[in-house]
C-alpha angles and dihedrals in degrees: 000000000000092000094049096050086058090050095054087039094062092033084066090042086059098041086048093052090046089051085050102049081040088061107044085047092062087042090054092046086052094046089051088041090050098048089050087048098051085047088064103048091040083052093065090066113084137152112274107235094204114198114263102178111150125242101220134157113257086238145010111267082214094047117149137205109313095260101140118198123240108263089219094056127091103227099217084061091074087068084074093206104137095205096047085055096052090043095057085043087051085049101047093052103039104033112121098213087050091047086055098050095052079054099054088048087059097046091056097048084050087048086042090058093045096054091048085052087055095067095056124082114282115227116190140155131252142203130155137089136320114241107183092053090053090045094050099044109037092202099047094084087149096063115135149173131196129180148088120294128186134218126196134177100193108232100230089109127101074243104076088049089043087054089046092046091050102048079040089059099039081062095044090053098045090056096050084046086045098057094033089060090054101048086050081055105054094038095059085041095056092041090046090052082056105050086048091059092042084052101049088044089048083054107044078048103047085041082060097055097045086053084059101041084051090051089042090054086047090059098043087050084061105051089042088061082048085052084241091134146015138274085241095043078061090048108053090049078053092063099035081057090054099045083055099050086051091056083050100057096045092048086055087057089047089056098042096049087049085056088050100048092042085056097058099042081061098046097253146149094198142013125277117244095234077062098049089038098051113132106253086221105083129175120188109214101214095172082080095063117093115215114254113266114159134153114262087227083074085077087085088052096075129115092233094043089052096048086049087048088051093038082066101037076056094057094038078063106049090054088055095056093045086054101048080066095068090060132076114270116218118181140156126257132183153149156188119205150168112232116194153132141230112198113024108197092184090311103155092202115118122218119237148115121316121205137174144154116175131153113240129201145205127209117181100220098176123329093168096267096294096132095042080052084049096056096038091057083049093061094036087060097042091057082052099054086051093052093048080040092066094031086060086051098055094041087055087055098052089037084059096043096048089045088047089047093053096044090053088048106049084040089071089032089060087043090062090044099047084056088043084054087050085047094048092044096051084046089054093055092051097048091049089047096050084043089061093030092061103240101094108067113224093251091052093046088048090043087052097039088051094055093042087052084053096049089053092059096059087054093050089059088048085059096047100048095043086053075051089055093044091052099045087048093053094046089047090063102044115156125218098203093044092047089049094042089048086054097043080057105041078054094054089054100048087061096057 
């Protein structure tokens, strides 16, 4: 009887175990169920890829004659002037903005790296103690573990490609920052270097008719004393001295404040002596300079265009991410440790090795709608950034055809200037030869010198303002590729 009751005593042993291992069998085949399940629901989430395909005209209204520039040359070179070069070089290498937006651009591709490292097991080492020995034993207060322990998200989530999306568009949008803050460069540089010349020609000018309004109320003072002319007649060439030497003085600030600027545009504390140094006479060869003929398609190459591109990419992402939380999470944990005590105190726990690697999941069960809000703001903000997307489109358009339109503009405008200085040239040497010749009295030769000075002014500014209209058409069409073609060249031959 004894011997049977031990039969039927392991018999149920063994049916017990084979009840156990049935069940964690069918617990294994749920788990794994479970996790298929939770990849393809995971699976339906994606990041969106909105159109972006431009609505642009098929041609410039202000088109010119077809002339393309060349997609290697650097547009402010055909000027031909030496010292304006070297100063946008200057600029370029020294300019603070610029500086920090080469910064920004290598802040991103660092951020870039770190989020792809995210998304890669994470591997770090542990020591410390070991809480759930000393919870589950009162006395054991020396209880540790040391070792190394893993973590793992496993990238299968719209998460993981919003994230990408995301670190892909803040480098999009610090290049595009990157190369429009260099065309804005460039172009002030080149409009401030204008407006310098134009200064130190307004005040050799403007010296020049002083000098004959001094010589006109000399002559005035002596034909007073004669009794020639009257003690008002003295007084009204006075004023208009006066009125001169004010001009002049403002035209030396002008000049002053164009140094200063150009100094910090290329990073200075003081002017450079080319600058000092330029001739005051100054000739813009306009016969250099190609008409602008470019393909409407370049609109997407600008700087603004691309950083409204990025600015949606960035929101494609975002949804994305919101998305991916309304999915389940699986990821990969594990661990190797060292489990062990230093003072026992009765404690029945044995010291060893502790090892584990399990796969762990995350269902969200009801969280009051938070994450469907989420998801719904995401959205919300990506159809925004495709609205501003196509506002910024059709505001480069109109920036390019306004720049083309004044360029065209001031170009005849310059044409008609360029005849008026001829005409004041050839003035000036009559008036010097009837001067000689003793038919022009002094006082008129001073009187006409003086209005042909102030006609040649307004030529000067014409100059200046039409070197303003070149650089803003050339900015306004700003490339993206060719910028970043002209720098990976200008890199090549520094190296050299």
């Amino acid at each position: 009887m004894q011997r049977n009751f031990c039969l039927a005593q392991t018999f149920c042993m063994v049916k017990n175990r084979t009840k156990i291992s049935q069940q964690f069998k069918c617990l294994e085949v749920r788990a794994v169920f479970m996790m298929l399940c939770s990849l393809m629901l995971a699976a339906c989430g994606s990041v969106p890829k909105p159109d972006l395909t431009p609505n642009a005209p098929a041609e410039w209204r202000n088109h010119t004659t077809s002339s393309a520039n060349s997609p290697t040359d650097l547009w402010w070179t055909t000027l031909k002037d030496p010292v304006l070069n070297e100063t946008v070089e200057l600029a370029l290498k020294n300019n603070l903005t610029v500086a920090q937006s080469y910064e920004r651009l290598n802040a991103e591709r660092a951020l870039e790296k770190a989020t792809l490292a995210s998304q890669k097991p994470r591997f770090s080492f542990y020591l410390g103690p070991n809480s759930s020995v000393a919870f589950a034993n009162y006395r054991q207060s020396t209880a540790y573990v040391v070792g190394f322990d893993l973590q793992w998200e496993l990238p299968y989530t719209a998460k993981n490609d919003g994230q990408r999306a995301i670190a892909k568009a803040n480098i999009d949008a610090a290049s595009a920052g990157m190369i429009g803050a260099r065309a804005s460069i460039v172009a002030e540089v080149v409009r401030v270097y204008g407006e310098l010349r134009a200064a130190n020609q307004k005040v050799s000018a403007i010296k020049k008719m002083v000098a004959y309004q001094e010589a006109i109320v000399q002559m005035y003072d002596r034909s007073l004393q004669v009794g020639a002319v009257s003690q008002q007649d003295l007084t009204q060439v006075q004023t208009r001295l006066f009125e001169l030497r004010s001009v002049l003085s403002d035209a030396q600030l002008m000049q002053e404040s164009t140094l200063q600027r150009l100094d910090v545009l290329c990073g200075l504390n003081a002017p450079l002596q080319n600058w000092l140094d330029l001739p005051d006479a100054w000739q813009i060869d306009r016969a250099q300079v190609s008409p602008f003929s470019v393909p409407v398609q370049l609109i997407m190459e600008r700087p603004d265009v691309q950083a409204s591109i990025a600015a949606v990419m960035r929101a494609a992402g975002q949804v994305g991410i919101t998305e991916a939380e309304l999915y389940p999470r699986i990821g990969v944990e594990g661990a190797v440790y060292y489990s062990g005590t230093i003072v026992k105190n009765g404690s029945t726990v044995k010291d060893g090795m502790l090892s584990f690697l399990v796969p762990n999941l995350r269902f969200p069960i009801y969280d009051w709608g938070m994450a469907r809000e989420q998801k719904n703001a995401s959205e919300a903000e990506l159809r925004r950034t495709i609205l501003g997307y196509r506002e910024t489109v059709l505001q480069a358009i109109a920036d390019t055809e306004m720049a083309i339109a004044n360029f065209n503009a001031m170009n005849e405008r310059m044409q008609r200037s360029a005849e008026e200085a001829q005409n004041l040239a050839q003035a000036a040497e009559r008036n010097k030869s009837g001067l000689q010749a003793g038919y022009l009295s002094p006082l008129d030769a001073f009187n006409g010198n003086i209005k042909l000075l102030e006609r040649k002014l307004a030529n000067i500014d014409d100059q200046s303002l039409w070197l303003t209209a070149f650089s803003g058409a050339n900015k306004a069409q700003t490339s993206m590729k060719l910028e970043k073609a002209n720098i990976q060249s200008s890199q090549v031959e520094a190296t050299k």
